[in-house]
CSV table of C-alpha atoms in Angstrom, one decimal:
chain,number,residue,atom,x,y,z
A,293,UNK,CA,72.7,58.7,121.3
A,294,UNK,CA,73.7,60.8,124.4
A,295,UNK,CA,76.5,58.3,125.0
A,296,UNK,CA,77.9,59.0,121.5
A,297,UNK,CA,77.5,62.7,121.8
A,298,UNK,CA,79.3,62.8,125.2
A,299,UNK,CA,82.2,60.5,124.2
A,300,UNK,CA,85.1,62.3,122.5
A,301,UNK,CA,86.7,59.2,121.0
A,302,UNK,CA,83.3,58.1,119.6
A,303,UNK,CA,82.7,61.5,118.1
A,304,UNK,CA,86.1,61.6,116.4
A,305,UNK,CA,85.6,58.1,115.1
A,306,UNK,CA,82.2,59.1,113.5
A,307,UNK,CA,83.7,62.3,112.1
A,308,UNK,CA,86.6,60.5,110.7
A,309,UNK,CA,84.3,58.0,109.0
A,310,UNK,CA,82.2,60.9,107.5
A,311,UNK,CA,85.3,62.6,106.1
A,312,UNK,CA,86.5,59.4,104.5
A,313,UNK,CA,83.0,59.1,102.9
A,314,UNK,CA,83.7,62.5,101.3
A,315,UNK,CA,87.0,61.1,100.2
A,316,UNK,CA,85.1,58.2,98.6
A,317,UNK,CA,82.8,60.6,96.7
A,318,UNK,CA,79.7,60.6,98.8
A,319,UNK,CA,77.4,63.6,98.3
A,320,UNK,CA,78.1,66.5,100.7
A,321,UNK,CA,74.5,67.0,101.7
A,322,UNK,CA,74.0,63.3,102.5
A,323,UNK,CA,77.1,63.5,104.7
A,324,UNK,CA,75.9,66.7,106.4
A,325,UNK,CA,72.6,65.0,107.2
A,326,UNK,CA,74.3,62.0,108.7
A,327,UNK,CA,76.5,64.3,110.7
A,328,UNK,CA,73.5,66.1,112.1
A,329,UNK,CA,71.8,62.9,113.0
A,330,UNK,CA,74.7,61.2,114.7
A,331,UNK,CA,76.7,64.1,116.2
A,332,UNK,CA,74.7,67.3,116.0
A,333,UNK,CA,77.7,69.3,117.2
A,334,UNK,CA,81.4,68.5,117.6
A,335,UNK,CA,84.0,70.6,119.6
A,336,UNK,CA,86.3,72.6,117.4
A,337,UNK,CA,89.4,70.9,118.8
A,338,UNK,CA,88.3,67.5,117.8
A,339,UNK,CA,87.9,68.6,114.2
A,340,UNK,CA,91.6,69.5,114.2
A,341,UNK,CA,92.6,66.2,115.9
A,342,UNK,CA,90.7,64.2,113.3
A,343,UNK,CA,92.4,66.0,110.4
A,344,UNK,CA,95.8,65.4,112.1
A,345,UNK,CA,95.0,61.7,112.7
A,346,UNK,CA,93.9,61.2,109.0
A,347,UNK,CA,97.2,62.7,107.8
A,348,UNK,CA,99.2,60.6,110.3
A,349,UNK,CA,97.4,57.5,109.1
A,350,UNK,CA,98.4,58.0,105.5
A,351,UNK,CA,95.8,60.2,103.9
A,352,UNK,CA,98.0,62.7,101.9
A,353,UNK,CA,97.8,66.3,103.0
A,354,UNK,CA,97.1,67.1,99.3
A,355,UNK,CA,94.0,64.9,99.5
A,356,UNK,CA,92.9,66.6,102.7
A,357,UNK,CA,93.4,69.9,100.9
A,358,UNK,CA,91.2,68.8,98.0
A,359,UNK,CA,88.5,67.8,100.6
A,360,UNK,CA,88.9,71.0,102.6
A,361,UNK,CA,86.0,72.9,101.1
A,362,UNK,CA,83.8,69.8,101.5
A,363,UNK,CA,84.8,69.5,105.2
A,364,UNK,CA,83.9,73.1,105.7
A,365,UNK,CA,80.5,72.8,104.0
A,366,UNK,CA,79.6,69.7,106.0
A,367,UNK,CA,80.8,71.0,109.3
A,368,UNK,CA,79.5,74.6,109.1
A,369,UNK,CA,76.9,75.2,111.8
A,370,UNK,CA,77.7,71.9,113.5
A,371,UNK,CA,80.8,73.0,115.5
A,372,UNK,CA,80.4,73.7,119.2
A,373,UNK,CA,81.9,77.2,120.0
A,374,UNK,CA,80.4,77.7,123.5
A,375,UNK,CA,83.8,77.1,125.1
A,376,UNK,CA,85.7,79.7,123.0
A,377,UNK,CA,87.7,82.1,125.2
A,378,UNK,CA,87.0,85.8,125.0
A,379,UNK,CA,89.9,88.0,123.9
A,380,UNK,CA,90.7,91.7,124.7
A,381,UNK,CA,90.7,94.4,122.0
A,382,UNK,CA,93.9,94.4,120.0
A,383,UNK,CA,94.7,90.8,120.8
A,384,UNK,CA,96.0,89.0,117.6
A,385,UNK,CA,92.8,86.9,117.5
A,386,UNK,CA,90.7,90.1,117.9
A,387,UNK,CA,92.6,91.6,115.0
A,388,UNK,CA,92.1,88.5,112.8
A,389,UNK,CA,88.4,88.5,113.6
A,390,UNK,CA,88.0,92.2,112.7
A,391,UNK,CA,89.9,91.8,109.5
A,392,UNK,CA,87.6,88.9,108.7
A,393,UNK,CA,84.6,91.3,109.0
A,394,UNK,CA,86.2,93.7,106.6
A,395,UNK,CA,87.0,90.9,104.2
A,396,UNK,CA,83.3,89.8,104.2
A,397,UNK,CA,82.2,93.4,103.6
A,398,UNK,CA,84.6,93.5,100.7
A,399,UNK,CA,83.5,90.3,99.1
A,400,UNK,CA,79.9,91.4,99.6
A,401,UNK,CA,80.7,94.6,97.7
A,402,UNK,CA,82.3,92.6,94.9
A,403,UNK,CA,79.2,90.4,94.6
A,404,UNK,CA,77.0,93.4,94.5
A,405,UNK,CA,79.0,94.9,91.7
A,406,UNK,CA,78.9,91.6,89.8
A,407,UNK,CA,75.2,91.5,90.1
A,408,UNK,CA,74.8,95.1,89.0
A,409,UNK,CA,77.0,94.4,85.9
A,410,UNK,CA,75.0,91.3,85.0
A,411,UNK,CA,71.7,93.2,85.3
A,412,UNK,CA,72.8,96.1,83.0
A,413,UNK,CA,70.9,96.5,79.8
A,414,UNK,CA,72.8,96.1,76.5
A,415,UNK,CA,74.3,99.2,75.1
A,416,UNK,CA,75.3,100.8,78.5
A,417,UNK,CA,79.0,100.5,77.8
A,418,UNK,CA,80.0,103.6,79.7
A,419,UNK,CA,78.3,102.4,82.9
A,420,UNK,CA,79.7,98.9,82.4
A,421,UNK,CA,83.2,100.2,82.2
A,422,UNK,CA,82.7,102.2,85.4
A,423,UNK,CA,81.4,99.2,87.3
A,424,UNK,CA,84.2,97.0,86.0
A,425,UNK,CA,86.7,99.6,87.1
A,426,UNK,CA,85.1,99.7,90.6
A,427,UNK,CA,85.2,95.9,90.7
A,428,UNK,CA,88.9,95.9,89.9
A,429,UNK,CA,89.4,98.4,92.7
A,430,UNK,CA,87.6,96.0,95.1
A,431,UNK,CA,89.8,93.1,94.1
A,432,UNK,CA,92.9,95.2,94.6
A,433,UNK,CA,91.7,95.8,98.1
A,434,UNK,CA,90.9,92.1,98.5
A,435,UNK,CA,94.5,91.1,97.8
A,436,UNK,CA,95.3,92.6,101.1
A,437,UNK,CA,94.2,89.3,102.5
A,438,UNK,CA,97.8,88.2,101.7
A,439,UNK,CA,99.0,90.0,104.9
A,440,UNK,CA,96.3,88.3,106.9
A,441,UNK,CA,97.5,84.9,105.6
A,442,UNK,CA,101.2,85.7,106.1
A,443,UNK,CA,100.6,86.5,109.8
A,444,UNK,CA,99.0,83.1,110.1
A,445,UNK,CA,101.7,81.3,108.2
A,446,UNK,CA,104.8,83.0,109.7
A,447,UNK,CA,103.6,83.9,113.2
A,448,UNK,CA,100.8,81.6,114.2
A,449,UNK,CA,101.5,78.3,112.5
A,450,UNK,CA,105.0,77.9,113.9
A,451,UNK,CA,103.7,78.0,117.4
A,452,UNK,CA,101.0,75.5,116.6
A,453,UNK,CA,103.5,73.2,114.9
A,454,UNK,CA,105.8,73.4,118.0
A,455,UNK,CA,102.8,71.8,119.9
A,456,UNK,CA,102.5,69.0,117.4
A,457,UNK,CA,99.7,70.5,115.3
A,458,UNK,CA,101.3,70.2,111.9
A,459,UNK,CA,98.6,68.8,109.5
A,460,UNK,CA,95.9,71.5,109.7
A,461,UNK,CA,98.4,74.4,109.2
A,462,UNK,CA,99.8,72.6,106.1
A,463,UNK,CA,96.3,72.1,104.7
A,464,UNK,CA,95.3,75.7,105.4
A,465,UNK,CA,98.5,77.1,103.9
A,466,UNK,CA,97.7,75.3,100.7
A,467,UNK,CA,94.2,76.9,100.6
A,468,UNK,CA,95.9,80.3,101.2
A,469,UNK,CA,98.0,79.7,98.0
A,470,UNK,CA,94.9,78.7,96.0
A,471,UNK,CA,93.0,81.9,97.1
A,472,UNK,CA,96.0,84.1,96.3
A,473,UNK,CA,96.2,82.7,92.8
A,474,UNK,CA,92.5,83.1,92.3
A,475,UNK,CA,92.6,86.8,93.4
A,476,UNK,CA,95.6,87.4,91.2
A,477,UNK,CA,93.8,85.8,88.3
A,478,UNK,CA,90.7,87.9,88.9
A,479,UNK,CA,92.8,91.1,88.9
A,480,UNK,CA,94.5,90.1,85.7
A,481,UNK,CA,91.1,89.5,84.0
A,482,UNK,CA,89.8,92.9,85.3
A,483,UNK,CA,92.9,94.7,84.0
A,484,UNK,CA,92.4,93.5,80.4
A,485,UNK,CA,91.9,96.4,78.0
A,486,UNK,CA,88.4,96.5,76.5
A,487,UNK,CA,87.0,94.0,78.9
A,488,UNK,CA,83.2,93.7,78.2
A,489,UNK,CA,80.3,92.7,80.4
A,490,UNK,CA,80.0,89.3,78.5
A,491,UNK,CA,83.8,88.6,78.9
A,492,UNK,CA,83.5,89.3,82.6
A,493,UNK,CA,80.4,87.2,83.2
A,494,UNK,CA,82.0,84.3,81.3
A,495,UNK,CA,85.1,84.4,83.5
A,496,UNK,CA,83.3,85.0,86.8
A,497,UNK,CA,82.3,81.4,87.5
A,498,UNK,CA,85.8,80.2,86.7
A,499,UNK,CA,88.0,82.6,88.7
A,500,UNK,CA,86.2,85.6,90.2
A,501,UNK,CA,83.4,83.8,92.1
A,502,UNK,CA,85.8,81.0,93.4
A,503,UNK,CA,88.1,83.7,94.7
A,504,UNK,CA,85.3,85.3,96.6
A,505,UNK,CA,84.0,82.0,97.9
A,506,UNK,CA,87.6,81.1,99.0
A,507,UNK,CA,88.1,84.2,101.0
A,508,UNK,CA,84.6,83.8,102.7
A,509,UNK,CA,85.1,80.1,103.4
A,510,UNK,CA,88.5,80.7,105.0
A,511,UNK,CA,87.0,83.2,107.4
A,512,UNK,CA,84.6,80.4,108.6
A,513,UNK,CA,87.5,77.9,109.0
A,514,UNK,CA,89.3,80.5,111.1
A,515,UNK,CA,86.4,81.6,113.2
A,516,UNK,CA,85.1,78.1,113.9
A,517,UNK,CA,88.2,76.0,114.1
A,518,UNK,CA,91.7,77.6,113.8
A,519,UNK,CA,91.4,80.6,116.2
A,520,UNK,CA,89.4,78.9,119.0
A,521,UNK,CA,92.0,76.0,118.9
A,522,UNK,CA,94.9,78.5,118.9
A,523,UNK,CA,93.5,80.2,122.0
A,524,UNK,CA,93.4,76.9,123.8
A,525,UNK,CA,97.0,75.9,122.8
A,526,UNK,CA,99.0,79.2,122.9
A,527,UNK,CA,100.0,81.0,126.1
A,528,UNK,CA,100.1,84.8,126.7
A,529,UNK,CA,103.9,84.9,126.0
A,530,UNK,CA,103.4,83.4,122.6
A,531,UNK,CA,100.5,85.7,121.7
A,532,UNK,CA,102.7,88.6,122.9
A,533,UNK,CA,105.4,87.6,120.3
A,534,UNK,CA,102.8,87.3,117.6
A,535,UNK,CA,101.4,90.7,118.5
A,536,UNK,CA,104.7,92.5,118.4
A,537,UNK,CA,105.8,90.9,115.2
A,538,UNK,CA,102.5,91.6,113.4
A,539,UNK,CA,103.6,95.1,112.5
A,540,UNK,CA,106.5,93.8,110.4
A,541,UNK,CA,103.9,92.1,108.1
A,542,UNK,CA,101.0,94.6,108.4
A,543,UNK,CA,97.3,94.4,108.6
A,544,UNK,CA,94.4,93.6,106.2
A,545,UNK,CA,91.8,96.3,105.6
A,546,UNK,CA,91.7,97.2,109.3
A,547,UNK,CA,94.0,99.4,111.4
A,548,UNK,CA,94.0,98.2,115.0
A,549,UNK,CA,94.0,101.3,117.3
A,550,UNK,CA,96.0,99.5,119.9
A,551,UNK,CA,97.9,96.2,119.9
A,552,UNK,CA,97.6,93.9,122.9
A,553,UNK,CA,100.7,93.3,124.9
A,554,UNK,CA,101.5,91.5,128.2
A,555,UNK,CA,102.8,93.4,131.1
A,556,UNK,CA,106.1,91.5,130.8
A,557,UNK,CA,106.4,92.4,127.2
A,558,UNK,CA,105.8,96.1,127.9
A,559,UNK,CA,108.5,96.0,130.6
A,560,UNK,CA,110.9,94.2,128.2
A,561,UNK,CA,110.4,96.9,125.5
A,562,UNK,CA,111.0,99.7,128.1
A,563,UNK,CA,114.1,97.9,129.4
A,564,UNK,CA,115.5,97.6,125.9
A,565,UNK,CA,115.0,101.3,125.2
A,566,UNK,CA,116.8,102.3,128.4
A,567,UNK,CA,119.6,99.8,127.8
A,568,UNK,CA,120.5,100.8,124.3
A,569,UNK,CA,119.3,104.4,124.5
A,570,UNK,CA,117.5,103.6,121.3
A,571,UNK,CA,119.6,106.0,119.2
A,572,UNK,CA,119.9,106.0,115.4
A,573,UNK,CA,123.3,107.1,114.2
A,574,UNK,CA,123.6,109.3,111.1
A,575,UNK,CA,126.7,110.8,109.4
A,576,UNK,CA,125.6,114.2,110.8
A,577,UNK,CA,124.6,113.2,114.3
A,578,UNK,CA,122.3,110.9,116.1
A,579,UNK,CA,118.7,110.9,117.3
A,580,UNK,CA,116.7,108.9,119.8
A,581,UNK,CA,113.7,107.1,118.4
A,582,UNK,CA,111.2,109.4,120.1
A,583,UNK,CA,113.0,112.4,118.8
A,584,UNK,CA,113.1,111.1,115.3
A,585,UNK,CA,109.4,110.2,115.4
A,586,UNK,CA,108.5,113.7,116.7
A,587,UNK,CA,110.5,115.3,113.9
A,588,UNK,CA,108.9,113.2,111.2
A,589,UNK,CA,105.4,113.9,112.6
A,590,UNK,CA,106.0,117.7,113.0
A,591,UNK,CA,107.1,118.6,109.5
A,592,UNK,CA,104.3,120.5,107.6
A,593,UNK,CA,103.8,117.8,105.0
A,594,UNK,CA,102.9,114.2,104.6
A,595,UNK,CA,105.5,111.6,103.7
A,596,UNK,CA,105.1,108.0,102.6
A,597,UNK,CA,107.9,105.6,101.9
A,598,UNK,CA,107.6,102.8,99.3
A,599,UNK,CA,110.5,100.3,99.3
A,600,UNK,CA,112.4,98.9,96.3
A,601,UNK,CA,109.8,96.0,96.1
A,602,UNK,CA,107.0,98.6,95.7
A,603,UNK,CA,105.5,97.9,99.1
A,604,UNK,CA,104.3,100.7,101.4
A,605,UNK,CA,106.6,100.6,104.5
A,606,UNK,CA,106.1,103.8,106.4
A,607,UNK,CA,104.1,107.0,106.6
A,608,UNK,CA,104.2,110.1,108.8
A,609,UNK,CA,101.4,110.7,111.3
A,610,UNK,CA,101.2,114.5,111.5
A,611,UNK,CA,98.1,116.2,112.9
A,612,UNK,CA,97.1,117.9,109.7
A,613,UNK,CA,97.0,115.1,107.1
A,614,UNK,CA,96.2,115.8,103.5
A,615,UNK,CA,95.4,112.2,102.4
A,616,UNK,CA,94.1,109.7,104.9
A,617,UNK,CA,96.5,106.8,105.8
A,618,UNK,CA,96.1,103.9,108.1
A,619,UNK,CA,98.3,101.0,109.0
A,620,UNK,CA,96.3,98.6,106.9
A,621,UNK,CA,98.3,99.9,103.9
A,622,UNK,CA,101.6,98.8,105.3
A,623,UNK,CA,103.2,96.1,103.1
A,624,UNK,CA,100.5,96.6,100.5
A,625,UNK,CA,101.7,97.0,96.8
A,626,UNK,CA,101.6,100.8,96.2
A,627,UNK,CA,99.7,100.2,92.9
A,628,UNK,CA,96.8,99.0,95.0
A,629,UNK,CA,96.8,102.2,97.0
A,630,UNK,CA,95.7,104.2,93.9
A,631,UNK,CA,92.5,104.3,91.9
A,632,UNK,CA,92.6,101.7,89.1
A,633,UNK,CA,92.3,104.4,86.5
A,634,UNK,CA,95.7,105.8,87.5
A,635,UNK,CA,97.5,102.4,88.0
A,636,UNK,CA,99.3,102.7,84.6
A,637,UNK,CA,100.7,106.1,85.6
A,638,UNK,CA,102.0,104.6,88.9
A,639,UNK,CA,103.6,101.8,86.9
A,640,UNK,CA,105.4,104.3,84.6
A,641,UNK,CA,106.7,106.4,87.6
A,642,UNK,CA,108.1,103.3,89.2
A,643,UNK,CA,109.7,102.1,86.0
A,644,UNK,CA,111.2,105.5,85.3
A,645,UNK,CA,112.7,105.7,88.8
A,646,UNK,CA,114.0,102.2,88.8
A,647,UNK,CA,115.6,102.6,85.4
A,648,UNK,CA,117.1,106.0,86.3
A,649,UNK,CA,115.3,107.9,83.6
A,650,UNK,CA,113.8,110.2,86.3
A,651,UNK,CA,114.5,111.1,89.9
A,652,UNK,CA,111.4,113.1,90.7
A,653,UNK,CA,107.8,113.5,89.5
A,654,UNK,CA,105.9,116.6,90.7
A,655,UNK,CA,102.1,117.1,90.5
A,656,UNK,CA,99.7,119.7,91.9
A,657,UNK,CA,95.9,119.6,92.2
A,658,UNK,CA,93.0,121.7,93.5
A,659,UNK,CA,91.2,119.9,96.3
A,660,UNK,CA,88.3,121.5,98.1
A,661,UNK,CA,89.6,125.0,97.5
A,662,UNK,CA,93.1,124.1,98.5
A,663,UNK,CA,96.2,123.8,96.3
A,664,UNK,CA,98.0,120.5,97.0
A,665,UNK,CA,101.5,119.8,95.8
A,666,UNK,CA,102.5,116.2,95.5
A,667,UNK,CA,106.0,115.1,94.6
A,668,UNK,CA,107.6,111.7,94.2
A,669,UNK,CA,111.3,111.3,94.8
A,670,UNK,CA,113.5,108.3,93.8
A,671,UNK,CA,115.7,107.3,96.7
A,672,UNK,CA,119.1,105.9,96.0
A,673,UNK,CA,122.1,104.9,98.2
A,674,UNK,CA,125.6,106.2,97.9
A,675,UNK,CA,126.3,103.8,95.1
A,676,UNK,CA,123.3,104.9,93.1
A,677,UNK,CA,121.3,101.7,93.9
A,678,UNK,CA,117.5,102.2,94.0
A,679,UNK,CA,116.0,102.1,97.5
A,680,UNK,CA,112.4,103.1,96.8
A,681,UNK,CA,110.2,106.1,96.5
A,682,UNK,CA,109.3,109.0,98.9
A,683,UNK,CA,106.0,110.6,98.4
A,684,UNK,CA,105.7,114.1,99.8
A,685,UNK,CA,102.3,115.9,99.9
A,686,UNK,CA,101.9,119.5,101.1
A,687,UNK,CA,99.1,122.0,101.3
A,688,UNK,CA,100.7,125.1,99.6
A,689,UNK,CA,97.6,127.3,99.6
A,690,UNK,CA,98.9,129.7,102.4
A,691,UNK,CA,102.4,129.9,100.7
A,692,UNK,CA,100.9,131.1,97.4
A,693,UNK,CA,99.1,133.9,99.3
A,694,UNK,CA,102.2,135.2,101.1
A,695,UNK,CA,103.3,138.8,100.4
A,696,UNK,CA,106.1,141.0,101.6
A,697,UNK,CA,108.2,139.4,104.3
A,698,UNK,CA,108.0,138.4,108.0
A,699,UNK,CA,111.5,138.3,109.6
A,700,UNK,CA,112.3,136.5,112.8
A,701,UNK,CA,112.6,139.9,114.6
A,702,UNK,CA,108.9,140.4,114.1
A,703,UNK,CA,108.1,137.3,116.2
A,704,UNK,CA,106.1,138.3,119.3
């Protein structure tokens, strides 16, 4: 037995045979027991190599995709992770892992709400509606996983493919698409007017529970196979490129305080700033990036920009924020940044702005003894084409209390 365990080719041959048994319809538990008896544990890299070989030998990637969940169920707990390299805080792998923790917390909250709804006594319609609304909010958050998957698809997978690892990324991308559709389907169900407890529980095994399982299972695939393998295959320069480009896509339920960067990458960024002076030219003058950033973060109000595709693209970072923001909202659909109960109002504002019926929408609220003014502005270019929405929020309490006047000459 020790000869088999210590021989890579023998391990891969056994694993390949076990995967083919799954393909032939063998019971997952039987295959798991056989795996434990014959291999006990297999290095993560060999799992990837076996999938790659199976596809190269003619097993269609679509068939591997169908068996993907079975592979995961059989292999879970049997993959050797002792040789996984540690990563510093802010490294792309560290960010993926911390996002996975938040995803697991979010699916756990969804499962808890489902359980609470199922255990509710008949006739508690008000509480049912409240819990269903909360569940809808959780699924809106869960769709943030799209950014997590996009960073894998557009930043990580190309580097793996350049090293000849093409099969597993293709299979994993297919699972991403399945999970996205399941989450979308769950949100559509939860948005239905008059949704009852019985309607929800009937749909849960078909769409909602598979969506939660899909997200959870993908975190296992990443933690046990994809990320350890990527750490082995990619060099620091490649991780640096992934780190710097991650901001363009955004983060999932987690806002990394700092993003990892190589010393060479930091020097390159500094050199570019000096070379081009990093100025933005406007019709009325120009500003260096640090000047523009300081201006935006010094104005006495919060601003958030939503682009023409309804995605949050930017927010100011002043010291006195009214509403909390973090970079996890970047590239999120703005509808998912508001409570589900107000989603229809957000839809109406967006529709009115895009159609040209309205150009601004002001609101004011009392919040913890403060008067908060919130106004949305439709942004258009010189030709009148819609560019997006600017949200401006300001604490106007002190302005309402002003009396008389204070001229500049009274400054001391």
